[in-house]
């Protein structure tokens, strides 16, 4: 199949920063891209060949978008999966598939999938409505603390809350949800697995994620994770098992807990390039976006090793600031060795909005970590 | 100065592959870009914010383009330098400056500049017309072999010819030109120097260039050059001298000969990102395009060290093929470790046209070199 500078068309559902970074790779390979997003100011608006505004959850919109596409992928799970399935029937190659997305899109279905396939995960309960949870607590079948998660439409920490007492449930939307046992984990880890239609598989090194305690957002992603080889191998092995069980094509980011006993429990997966893989742009032989592209086009996968250690710091809107964005002290951090900021191109900031990230690479991971801390304490995403 | 996601405007004269790769970096930083090129199908057409078709050598076109620009740069030397000078007078920051471009644009002026500043370079003669050369040969003041170069408008090996006998002059355009003594060099080297308006300077490692004997085009660029530290230091030192003498801002690629006696002679310079720096995208801590951007915006320069060894192979149109392009065997080379193709996006191939490049990275330069050879012998740029 002639992908390069040809009539081949790649469609991308979703035009946010993940799509934007995928477009760096499609530009590098001169692959024709068509992107759709609900926002006229989406980060993907430029650098694709054809940009369309539309609702990703609307059946007709997605069907219409996909009709002249050869391969279709998505950079966000909130898309109309019935349309994906019908496009597959029409001969469009949809990667990852509608089947993969149905398994993952609903967190309850996802958890059931793990237990059905004997993939280790935290014990959970499923509820049709948040209001039913109080009943469970009252009759003793559920005890605090636990983690509440809406089964659908969660993103960037939204739709997840730690419940330490019953009143923490107040204000939560009354939707289908799950509760998970809280795991007193030692580390939060992630492994990105890539898989092609020809079933070639490659895994990235295990990364460590440090989270902001309240916002449920990642603050640092550290590669390689500072764990034993034994735990790393276990994590990669479980990630590959998940990948094969799901039968996905493209990237699959598997987020995991390392328990106090060094066991691995799968937390969640994302069937697309992921925040935990952004370090790979500067640190890896093949970055995750290029790898996703290679995978969905059934091209040979690239080397997933790291050239150097890499740490990613998220740039999120500072609390108390809403409006036109300014990256305060960005010039200072650019003077530090091995520091590269990525600005997603969102014009407006608001508290905790993902506005960009900064990657710090260094041969020495301890040095990278200390520079990363300096970066984090220096740059501020404020409003003008 | 607030460059990121703001009203700041960067203008780029020229929309070829060098501009295209510069746009990877402006997208990463969300810097607004306006690009002008004579071709409607220029590689930069997408991924800039505003693309304009126009003649870069036309005074009014360039003046009009630059009138709402804050910083103006160029990715090709063949632009109207009077317009650049007048834009500078109007307060547009032009980097590199019109003065730098005047010094470099005419190869005769460039050579005089070196001798005036005691920068070592091959002996040369200047001619108003190619036809005068025969007279010089006849009266004995010039002997074959020598290198003929037109003083203006040369690119990609055009406007350069090795003259071994008088009849080799036949067919050359009757233009202003220089003749240079042929240097029986040991190696052809290049050093990229970056300089900011605040006079911060950084140099990249010395690279080695292997040329195609007939087409005068580079076949392999190897970083680091396989030369002694002593010669490397001399090369970098001379490159910095050239940079300071010219007073340039941005990137300056200095091509040099290493003579049989390990002396360094400056061959030519280019005041922009350069073919000899493409390896830096995968191999360096800061690639040349990001570095050029940092320099012209007076941002801190990044680390110019390499993470891994890197070798670049040019992808040029195969002889005997003209028409819609196909990259034959590209999938095979993508299976080799550390191999990344870059496809510039030109729809039509013709013999020796620069269509892309492939970079091979590896911790071991000898391995990189042997994989590079395999790449070169495998991938072919043909017409459908």
XYZ file of C-alpha atoms in Angstrom:
768
model
C 0.000 0.000 0.000
C 1.448 3.335 -1.071
C 0.895 5.693 1.853
C 3.461 8.375 1.150
C 2.640 11.410 -1.048
C -0.227 9.430 -2.546
C -4.030 9.275 -2.700
C -4.199 7.324 0.543
C -6.396 9.013 3.178
C -6.051 8.712 6.945
C -8.977 9.946 9.035
C -8.609 11.046 12.641
C -11.597 11.459 14.939
C -10.724 14.164 17.433
C -8.476 17.181 16.914
C -6.914 17.792 20.294
C -3.262 17.732 21.306
C -2.942 13.960 20.807
C -4.078 14.372 17.210
C -1.813 17.383 16.852
C 1.229 15.336 17.846
C 0.125 12.531 15.528
C 0.091 15.121 12.727
C 3.819 15.819 13.329
C 4.346 12.243 12.149
C 1.896 12.309 9.235
C 3.627 15.493 8.005
C 6.999 13.757 8.324
C 5.705 10.918 6.138
C 3.547 13.159 3.900
C 0.424 11.133 4.589
C -2.869 12.832 3.682
C -4.977 13.442 6.793
C -8.561 14.485 7.421
C -9.482 15.488 10.977
C -12.797 16.207 12.663
C -13.376 18.010 15.960
C -16.283 19.908 17.519
C -14.155 23.006 18.047
C -13.266 25.457 15.281
C -10.061 26.256 17.162
C -8.916 22.685 17.674
C -5.118 22.165 17.922
C -5.332 19.984 14.782
C -6.926 22.703 12.711
C -3.715 23.323 10.823
C -1.206 20.671 9.749
C -3.884 18.313 8.487
C -4.930 18.376 4.833
C -8.638 18.679 5.546
C -10.211 19.912 8.789
C -13.908 19.515 9.497
C -15.974 20.738 12.448
C -18.495 18.234 13.780
C -19.876 16.216 16.665
C -17.926 12.986 17.207
C -20.805 11.399 19.077
C -23.243 11.923 16.200
C -23.815 8.812 14.054
C -24.434 10.583 10.748
C -21.529 12.961 11.236
C -19.064 10.122 11.791
C -20.515 8.029 8.935
C -20.230 10.976 6.582
C -16.695 11.746 7.712
C -15.533 8.177 7.210
C -16.978 7.549 3.781
C -13.896 8.588 1.769
C -11.322 7.419 4.287
C -9.025 4.407 3.859
C -7.884 4.031 7.486
C -9.698 5.662 10.407
C -8.327 6.185 13.889
C -9.300 8.278 16.888
C -7.456 10.270 19.537
C -10.364 10.340 22.018
C -12.655 7.494 23.152
C -15.823 9.615 23.120
C -16.901 8.871 19.559
C -19.973 7.176 18.078
C -18.990 3.504 18.185
C -22.037 2.350 16.172
C -20.793 4.484 13.290
C -17.340 2.928 13.618
C -18.868 -0.526 13.395
C -20.904 0.359 10.311
C -17.871 1.948 8.631
C -15.969 -1.301 9.250
C -18.786 -3.164 7.475
C -18.350 -0.799 4.535
C -14.681 -1.691 4.260
C -13.003 1.188 6.097
C -10.118 -0.054 8.243
C -10.899 1.245 11.718
C -7.978 0.978 14.161
C -8.420 0.401 16.970
C -11.632 -1.465 16.115
C -15.182 -0.707 17.199
C -15.043 -3.921 19.242
C -11.966 -2.716 21.138
C -13.619 0.624 21.777
C -16.862 -0.921 23.068
C -14.837 -2.985 25.551
C -12.962 0.053 26.788
C -15.382 2.958 26.423
C -17.493 1.907 29.390
C -15.379 1.498 32.521
C -17.720 -1.128 33.930
C -17.438 -3.224 30.782
C -13.689 -2.724 30.871
C -13.428 -4.039 34.454
C -15.610 -7.044 33.658
C -13.344 -7.777 30.703
C -10.315 -7.941 32.986
C -11.958 -10.280 35.487
C -13.324 -12.458 32.656
C -9.804 -12.784 31.236
C -8.175 -13.299 34.641
C -6.256 -10.054 34.339
C -5.484 -8.784 37.836
C -7.405 -5.635 38.763
C -8.811 -3.989 41.903
C -12.092 -5.452 43.155
C -15.108 -3.378 42.081
C -18.879 -3.042 42.109
C -21.095 -1.692 39.381
C -24.067 0.633 39.919
C -26.755 1.838 37.542
C -26.924 5.129 39.457
C -24.641 6.919 41.912
C -27.611 7.163 44.304
C -27.572 3.375 44.808
C -24.156 3.613 46.427
C -25.560 5.065 49.649
C -27.837 2.023 49.970
C -24.836 -0.284 49.656
C -22.960 1.615 52.318
C -26.001 1.562 54.617
C -26.473 -2.185 54.292
C -22.778 -2.800 54.826
C -21.946 -4.349 51.435
C -19.644 -1.418 50.589
C -17.306 0.401 52.938
C -15.393 3.660 52.621
C -12.860 4.558 51.451
C -13.301 3.653 47.783
C -12.852 5.236 44.373
C -15.966 6.364 42.489
C -15.776 6.448 38.680
C -18.487 7.261 36.191
C -18.508 4.506 33.580
C -18.710 6.920 30.643
C -17.306 10.262 29.467
C -14.590 10.656 32.053
C -11.408 12.405 30.936
C -8.358 14.124 32.445
C -9.360 13.232 36.003
C -13.002 14.230 35.581
C -15.460 11.479 36.479
C -13.145 10.074 39.178
C -13.358 10.840 42.894
C -11.948 9.342 46.062
C -14.793 8.804 48.551
C -13.606 8.803 52.145
C -16.980 9.444 53.769
C -20.567 9.290 52.544
C -20.908 13.065 52.180
C -18.116 13.011 49.558
C -20.788 11.564 47.231
C -22.744 14.815 47.357
C -22.719 16.705 44.082
C -21.622 13.763 41.985
C -23.717 13.219 38.845
C -26.361 10.521 39.235
C -25.053 8.247 36.504
C -23.936 4.695 35.827
C -20.727 4.192 37.802
C -18.360 1.790 39.453
C -16.710 1.810 42.842
C -13.273 0.332 43.201
C -11.408 -0.786 46.284
C -8.668 1.704 47.108
C -5.295 0.139 46.606
C -2.550 1.351 48.983
C -0.192 1.200 46.034
C 3.541 1.638 46.097
C 3.705 3.127 42.584
C 1.459 4.010 39.686
C 2.939 2.653 36.486
C 2.085 2.590 32.797
C 3.168 0.487 29.851
C 2.387 1.337 26.244
C 1.916 -1.683 24.017
C 1.779 -1.434 20.238
C 0.230 -4.060 18.006
C -0.195 -4.240 14.239
C -2.873 -5.979 12.155
C -0.142 -8.525 11.333
C 0.164 -9.106 15.086
C 3.645 -7.649 15.512
C 3.865 -6.460 19.138
C 6.261 -4.034 20.837
C 6.219 -2.602 24.352
C 7.719 0.599 25.674
C 9.669 0.684 28.933
C 7.623 0.896 32.107
C 7.019 4.487 33.212
C 6.254 5.783 36.677
C 3.473 8.341 37.180
C 3.230 10.760 40.073
C -0.261 12.226 40.493
C -1.607 15.517 41.885
C -3.512 14.403 44.983
C -6.714 16.383 44.358
C -7.112 16.828 40.627
C -6.335 13.201 39.735
C -3.984 14.430 37.059
C -0.470 13.253 36.395
C 2.267 15.676 37.497
C 5.384 13.753 36.483
C 5.885 10.827 34.136
C 9.291 9.214 34.642
C 10.959 6.898 32.175
C 12.368 4.462 33.026
C 10.337 3.766 36.183
C 12.548 3.434 39.222
C 11.484 -0.117 40.015
C 13.192 -3.520 39.990
C 13.658 -5.391 36.719
C 11.408 -8.117 38.109
C 8.481 -5.776 38.662
C 9.111 -4.125 35.307
C 8.997 -7.435 33.500
C 5.793 -8.392 35.310
C 4.193 -5.094 34.323
C 5.170 -5.461 30.671
C 3.977 -9.055 30.595
C 0.569 -8.134 31.997
C 0.302 -5.237 29.561
C 0.943 -7.590 26.646
C -1.706 -9.995 28.007
C -4.234 -7.162 28.088
C -3.272 -6.169 24.567
C -3.700 -9.674 23.197
C -6.953 -10.258 25.062
C -8.400 -7.037 23.652
C -6.964 -7.759 20.204
C -6.284 -4.074 19.682
C -4.423 -2.491 16.795
C -2.399 0.658 17.391
C -1.277 1.899 20.760
C -2.710 0.691 24.046
C -1.665 2.529 27.198
C -2.095 0.286 30.236
C -2.134 2.092 33.589
C -1.295 -0.105 36.564
C -0.760 -0.121 40.291
C 2.263 -1.728 41.918
C 0.941 -2.935 45.269
C 2.873 -2.984 48.493
C 3.561 -6.678 47.778
C 4.917 -5.844 44.326
C 1.883 -7.295 42.604
C 0.575 -5.571 39.458
C -3.082 -4.579 39.135
C -4.469 -3.074 35.947
C -6.185 0.258 36.608
C -7.386 1.495 33.195
C -6.429 1.410 29.530
C -6.550 3.930 26.719
C -6.538 2.661 23.109
C -4.561 5.558 21.653
C -1.404 7.651 22.248
C -1.372 8.672 25.886
C -0.065 11.327 28.250
C 2.236 8.705 29.769
C 4.027 8.395 26.402
C 4.756 12.039 25.582
C 8.298 11.734 26.978
C 8.969 9.448 24.011
C 9.171 12.337 21.534
C 12.588 13.338 22.888
C 13.646 10.219 24.750
C 12.783 7.213 22.585
C 14.083 5.793 19.335
C 10.499 5.788 18.039
C 8.002 8.140 19.650
C 4.529 6.884 20.462
C 2.837 8.915 17.763
C 5.049 7.582 15.002
C 4.577 4.098 16.454
C 0.779 4.416 16.468
C 0.941 5.504 12.836
C 3.209 2.596 11.910
C 0.894 0.195 13.696
C -2.399 1.306 12.137
C -0.793 1.278 8.682
C 0.649 -2.196 9.292
C 4.166 -0.850 8.778
C 7.086 -2.383 10.689
C 7.182 -1.209 14.287
C 10.124 0.902 15.380
C 12.550 0.444 18.254
C 10.834 1.255 21.587
C 14.014 1.659 23.608
C 15.033 4.955 25.120
C 18.067 6.932 23.959
C 18.159 8.847 27.242
C 16.087 9.073 30.432
C 13.021 11.257 30.079
C 10.627 12.978 32.443
C 7.453 14.736 31.419
C 5.807 17.489 33.405
C 2.248 18.453 32.506
C 1.464 22.115 31.966
C -1.991 22.717 33.379
C -3.789 25.975 33.911
C -2.953 27.463 37.300
C -5.740 27.796 39.827
C -7.344 31.202 39.867
C -6.536 31.986 36.221
C -9.034 31.983 33.370
C -8.572 33.801 30.061
C -5.990 34.310 27.289
C -2.976 32.243 28.191
C 0.546 33.317 29.027
C 3.332 30.868 29.843
C 5.076 32.706 32.640
C 8.844 32.038 32.945
C 8.921 29.770 29.909
C 12.136 31.437 28.722
C 13.802 30.585 32.046
C 13.049 26.904 31.786
C 14.217 26.834 28.161
C 17.671 27.760 29.454
C 17.871 24.522 31.472
C 19.636 21.602 29.772
C 17.514 19.045 27.946
C 14.258 20.949 28.414
C 11.653 21.121 25.646
C 8.232 22.721 26.149
C 5.244 21.629 24.075
C 2.448 24.180 23.775
C -0.781 22.608 22.577
C -2.227 25.806 21.137
C -5.280 26.301 23.287
C -5.813 30.056 23.439
C -7.741 30.062 26.702
C -6.511 28.763 30.017
C -8.579 27.699 33.019
C -7.645 25.857 36.200
C -6.318 22.363 35.562
C -6.835 22.550 31.812
C -4.134 20.562 29.964
C -2.338 23.308 28.038
C 0.935 21.603 27.229
C 3.772 19.598 28.681
C 7.505 19.927 29.203
C 9.928 17.055 28.663
C 13.283 16.911 30.414
C 15.834 14.489 29.045
C 19.203 13.618 30.501
C 21.549 10.676 30.514
C 21.145 10.631 34.298
C 17.585 10.132 35.567
C 18.296 11.698 38.941
C 19.480 14.875 37.236
C 16.418 14.774 34.981
C 14.190 14.506 38.053
C 15.748 17.469 39.786
C 15.605 19.628 36.643
C 11.980 18.540 36.224
C 11.193 19.781 39.703
C 12.827 23.123 38.940
C 10.782 23.312 35.727
C 7.589 22.553 37.599
C 8.260 25.199 40.218
C 9.241 27.842 37.691
C 6.799 27.800 34.794
C 3.226 28.895 35.461
C 0.262 28.774 33.103
C -1.579 31.987 33.855
C -4.012 34.327 32.197
C -2.983 37.698 30.750
C 8.205 38.946 24.443
C 5.239 36.576 24.488
C 5.711 34.270 21.529
C 3.535 31.329 22.514
C -0.182 31.182 21.623
C -0.121 34.972 21.190
C -0.392 37.717 18.569
C 3.305 37.432 17.724
C 3.905 36.724 14.001
C 6.899 34.926 12.492
C 7.365 35.239 8.750
C 9.264 32.682 6.675
C 10.454 33.414 3.149
C 10.493 30.131 1.289
C 8.216 27.147 1.792
C 10.370 24.154 0.925
C 11.399 21.237 3.110
C 13.615 23.380 5.344
C 10.645 25.596 6.140
C 8.482 22.512 6.565
C 10.810 21.147 9.227
C 10.964 24.560 10.891
C 7.158 24.418 11.075
C 7.388 21.203 13.175
C 8.980 23.432 15.804
C 6.650 26.412 15.464
C 3.712 24.008 15.863
C 5.332 22.539 18.968
C 5.591 26.026 20.442
C 2.299 27.287 18.963
C 3.968 30.232 17.279
C 1.907 31.943 14.535
C 3.627 31.589 11.151
C 3.135 33.139 7.742
C 4.978 31.547 4.817
C 5.476 32.621 1.217
C 6.590 30.459 -1.694
C 6.258 30.626 -5.484
C 4.661 27.195 -5.637
C 1.021 26.484 -4.745
C 2.089 22.972 -3.716
C 4.974 23.974 -1.480
C 5.771 21.590 1.405
C 4.954 24.402 3.847
C 1.477 24.926 2.454
C -0.099 23.268 5.449
C 1.112 23.533 9.051
C 1.603 27.290 8.846
C -1.161 29.675 9.880
C -1.107 31.693 6.675
C 0.312 30.552 3.328
C 0.843 32.973 0.461
C 2.013 32.312 -3.105
C 4.509 34.819 -4.433
C 7.905 35.556 -5.960
C 10.614 35.809 -3.300
C 12.869 37.788 -5.615
C 10.244 40.496 -6.180
C 10.767 43.632 -4.077
C 7.108 44.616 -3.704
C 6.034 41.049 -2.916
C 8.545 40.725 -0.087
C 7.797 44.240 1.263
C 4.096 43.467 1.291
C 4.650 40.089 2.942
C 6.799 41.547 5.692
C 4.617 44.477 6.653
C 2.652 42.740 9.432
C 5.473 40.470 10.599
C 7.377 40.818 13.870
C 10.347 38.567 13.054
C 11.245 37.507 9.509
C 13.519 34.658 8.511
C 14.192 32.727 5.327
C 14.892 29.137 4.403
C 16.454 29.915 1.003
C 19.057 32.544 0.083
C 17.356 33.536 -3.191
C 15.191 36.351 -1.849
C 15.078 40.085 -2.542
C 17.705 41.432 -0.192
C 16.827 45.090 -0.850
C 13.363 44.380 0.515
C 14.894 42.767 3.588
C 16.998 45.866 4.187
C 14.023 48.172 3.833
C 11.921 45.997 6.156
C 14.701 46.252 8.733
C 14.489 50.044 8.462
C 10.762 49.792 9.138
C 11.439 47.915 12.377
C 10.925 44.303 11.331
C 13.506 42.021 12.932
C 15.112 40.205 10.015
C 17.288 37.252 11.042
C 19.686 36.555 9.575
C 20.120 40.192 8.527
C 20.151 41.662 5.031
C 23.840 42.437 5.598
C 24.616 38.774 6.318
C 22.669 37.732 3.246
C 24.464 40.217 0.960
C 27.806 38.825 2.137
C 26.760 35.266 1.479
C 24.335 35.416 -1.463
C 27.075 36.053 -4.026
C 29.775 33.396 -3.854
C 32.423 35.793 -5.071
C 31.576 38.271 -2.309
C 31.574 35.392 0.155
C 35.072 34.288 -0.856
C 36.402 37.850 -0.668
C 34.905 38.127 2.817
C 36.910 35.075 3.951
C 40.195 36.339 2.585
C 39.517 39.825 4.001
C 38.962 38.280 7.456
C 41.897 35.876 7.147
C 39.606 32.880 7.222
C 41.345 30.004 5.441
C 39.728 29.094 2.116
C 40.778 27.651 -1.256
C 42.457 30.116 -3.615
C 40.044 31.477 -6.224
C 39.550 33.808 -9.170
C 36.500 35.842 -10.043
C 35.092 36.255 -13.569
C 32.328 38.504 -14.879
C 31.464 35.861 -17.460
C 32.186 32.151 -17.872
C 33.549 32.911 -21.358
C 36.489 34.787 -19.825
C 37.738 31.591 -18.277
C 38.963 30.207 -21.597
C 41.116 33.316 -22.015
C 42.677 32.740 -18.607
C 43.451 29.153 -19.465
C 44.920 30.156 -22.813
C 47.222 32.757 -21.300
C 48.267 30.370 -18.577
C 46.935 32.269 -15.541
C 44.508 29.457 -14.778
C 45.156 25.725 -15.073
C 42.839 22.730 -15.012
C 41.550 21.066 -12.956
C 39.486 23.593 -11.039
C 35.963 23.982 -9.685
C 33.619 26.346 -11.547
C 30.816 27.962 -9.524
C 28.258 30.497 -10.624
C 28.252 33.291 -8.067
C 24.463 33.464 -7.851
C 21.422 31.183 -7.748
C 23.238 27.913 -7.261
C 21.454 25.261 -5.165
C 21.573 21.515 -4.526
C 24.708 21.048 -6.616
C 23.471 23.156 -9.517
C 25.837 25.938 -10.494
C 28.887 23.896 -9.512
C 31.036 21.854 -11.887
C 34.438 20.267 -11.760
C 36.427 21.325 -14.855
C 39.112 18.832 -15.795
C 39.589 19.980 -19.410
C 38.536 23.059 -21.308
C 35.671 21.337 -23.107
C 34.012 20.714 -19.717
C 33.138 24.427 -19.844
C 30.878 23.842 -22.829
C 27.203 24.300 -22.035
C 27.767 26.219 -18.803
C 25.728 29.409 -18.503
C 27.684 32.545 -19.424
C 27.333 34.228 -16.030
C 29.365 35.799 -13.263
C 31.363 33.000 -11.673
C 34.382 31.991 -9.681
C 36.937 29.271 -10.181
C 38.450 27.607 -7.162
C 41.589 25.540 -6.852
C 40.687 21.901 -6.389
C 41.637 20.737 -2.957
C 42.725 17.064 -2.700
C 40.857 16.934 0.565
C 40.853 14.118 3.055
C 37.302 14.814 4.261
C 34.436 17.203 3.663
C 33.120 18.452 6.981
C 30.431 20.778 8.246
C 29.806 22.609 11.491
C 26.553 24.358 12.347
C 26.945 27.427 14.530
C 24.029 29.136 16.209
C 24.072 32.711 17.415
C 21.437 34.849 19.082
C 20.901 38.629 18.997
C 22.221 38.585 22.581
C 25.374 36.950 21.177
C 24.940 33.573 22.830
C 26.782 31.066 20.619
C 26.533 27.267 20.382
C 28.110 24.865 17.919
C 27.006 21.407 16.859
C 29.459 18.505 16.617
C 31.484 18.303 13.425
C 29.796 16.172 10.756
C 31.371 14.341 7.847
C 29.822 14.533 4.402
C 30.226 11.969 1.626
C 29.292 13.331 -1.824
C 27.992 11.751 -5.036
C 30.871 12.243 -7.455
C 28.847 13.571 -10.404
C 25.810 15.309 -9.012
C 27.675 17.266 -6.333
C 25.047 16.239 -3.824
C 25.608 14.823 -0.379
C 24.957 11.074 -0.053
C 25.729 10.497 3.630
C 26.052 12.916 6.525
C 27.752 11.302 9.498
C 27.654 12.600 13.041
C 30.042 12.625 14.768
C 32.672 12.932 12.030
C 35.262 10.191 12.254
C 38.207 12.562 12.733
C 40.588 13.321 15.558
C 39.545 15.603 18.407
C 42.261 18.020 17.330
C 40.876 18.427 13.821
C 37.324 18.639 15.218
C 38.259 21.425 17.561
C 40.010 23.317 14.768
C 36.939 22.989 12.571
C 34.611 24.234 15.290
C 36.914 27.100 16.117
C 37.075 28.260 12.500
C 33.306 27.935 12.191
C 32.848 30.186 15.213
C 35.288 32.716 13.702
C 33.224 32.791 10.508
C 30.068 33.220 12.540
C 31.427 36.136 14.543
C 32.952 37.802 11.477
C 29.630 37.632 9.649
C 27.713 38.658 12.775
C 24.868 36.362 11.832
C 21.813 35.537 13.906
C 20.239 32.123 13.634
C 21.932 29.092 12.180
C 25.045 29.192 10.030
C 26.159 25.980 8.359
C 29.880 26.124 7.545
C 31.066 23.561 4.998
C 34.786 22.851 5.141
C 37.544 20.747 3.645
C 40.029 18.851 5.777
C 43.203 18.846 3.687
C 45.762 16.062 3.496
C 47.772 18.020 6.079
C 44.772 18.244 8.415
C 44.278 21.938 7.739
C 40.761 23.310 7.564
C 39.591 25.382 4.593
C 36.141 26.967 4.485
C 34.229 25.934 1.372
C 30.813 27.663 1.648
C 28.293 28.748 4.223
C 24.523 28.737 4.388
C 22.764 31.127 6.801
C 19.862 28.812 7.617
C 19.080 25.220 8.651
C 21.037 22.927 6.385
C 21.031 19.440 4.923
C 24.075 18.635 7.054
C 21.945 19.177 10.179
C 18.925 16.991 9.444
C 20.396 14.128 11.458
C 19.844 16.320 14.509
C 16.084 15.705 14.554
C 16.622 12.187 15.902
C 20.174 12.358 17.187
C 20.588 15.654 19.043
C 19.262 17.076 22.282
C 18.102 20.137 20.325
C 17.491 19.767 16.603
C 18.718 22.467 14.237
C 15.245 23.723 13.422
C 14.279 24.262 17.051
C 17.680 25.857 17.586
C 17.218 28.260 14.665
C 13.854 29.227 16.106
C 15.301 29.770 19.590
C 18.090 31.868 18.102
C 15.967 34.205 15.975
C 13.575 34.730 18.898
C 16.490 35.434 21.253
C 15.432 32.510 23.459
C 18.090 30.501 25.339
C 19.918 28.087 23.056
C 19.470 24.385 23.651
C 22.039 21.648 24.194
C 23.790 20.810 20.892
C 25.208 17.468 22.004
C 24.132 14.215 20.470
C 22.136 11.579 22.339
C 23.238 8.903 19.855
C 25.255 8.695 16.649
C 23.306 9.729 13.578
C 23.690 9.275 9.848
C 21.537 10.925 7.229
C 20.985 9.543 3.735
C 19.423 11.865 1.161
C 16.484 10.569 -0.846
C 16.877 11.934 -4.352
C 14.915 11.083 -7.458
C 16.412 8.098 -9.238
C 17.833 8.628 -12.690
C 15.408 7.778 -15.465
C 12.306 8.470 -13.409
C 10.051 11.502 -13.796
C 6.436 11.690 -12.636
C 4.260 10.959 -9.605
C 6.523 9.646 -6.892
C 6.639 6.233 -5.251
C 9.104 5.348 -2.478
C 10.002 1.802 -3.472
C 10.939 -0.501 -0.573
C 10.281 2.135 2.074
C 8.495 -0.446 4.223
C 11.581 -2.656 4.176
C 13.878 0.060 5.473
C 11.371 0.996 8.189
C 11.922 -2.491 9.611
C 15.604 -1.726 10.248
C 16.472 -0.497 13.745
C 16.757 3.244 14.308
C 15.567 4.174 10.815
C 13.253 7.130 10.222
C 12.295 8.325 6.739
C 11.340 11.966 6.104
C 9.199 12.559 3.039
C 9.158 16.207 2.007
C 5.845 16.055 0.191
C 6.854 16.842 -3.348
C 4.356 15.023 -5.554
C 6.616 14.815 -8.616
C 9.991 13.146 -8.790
C 12.752 13.774 -11.308
C 16.399 12.698 -11.392
C 18.401 14.070 -8.469
C 15.492 16.056 -7.025
C 15.699 16.202 -3.212
C 12.549 14.323 -2.204
C 13.352 13.441 1.385
C 15.947 11.958 3.660
C 16.375 8.985 5.965
C 18.099 9.196 9.335
C 19.706 6.200 10.954
C 20.533 6.454 14.642
C 22.431 3.970 16.780
C 24.610 4.028 19.854
C 27.363 2.560 17.661
C 28.383 4.683 14.671
C 29.818 1.737 12.754
C 26.466 -0.066 13.007
C 24.703 3.119 11.952
C 26.966 3.361 8.913
C 26.318 -0.190 7.795
C 22.559 0.152 8.267
C 22.732 3.443 6.348
C 24.370 1.643 3.447
C 21.651 -0.977 3.468
C 19.038 1.796 3.487
C 20.708 3.521 0.568
C 20.857 0.354 -1.476
C 17.276 -0.603 -0.705
C 15.027 2.414 -1.015
C 14.507 3.905 -4.477
C 12.680 7.111 -5.384
C 10.914 6.198 -8.596
C 7.922 7.296 -10.626
C 4.678 5.370 -10.715
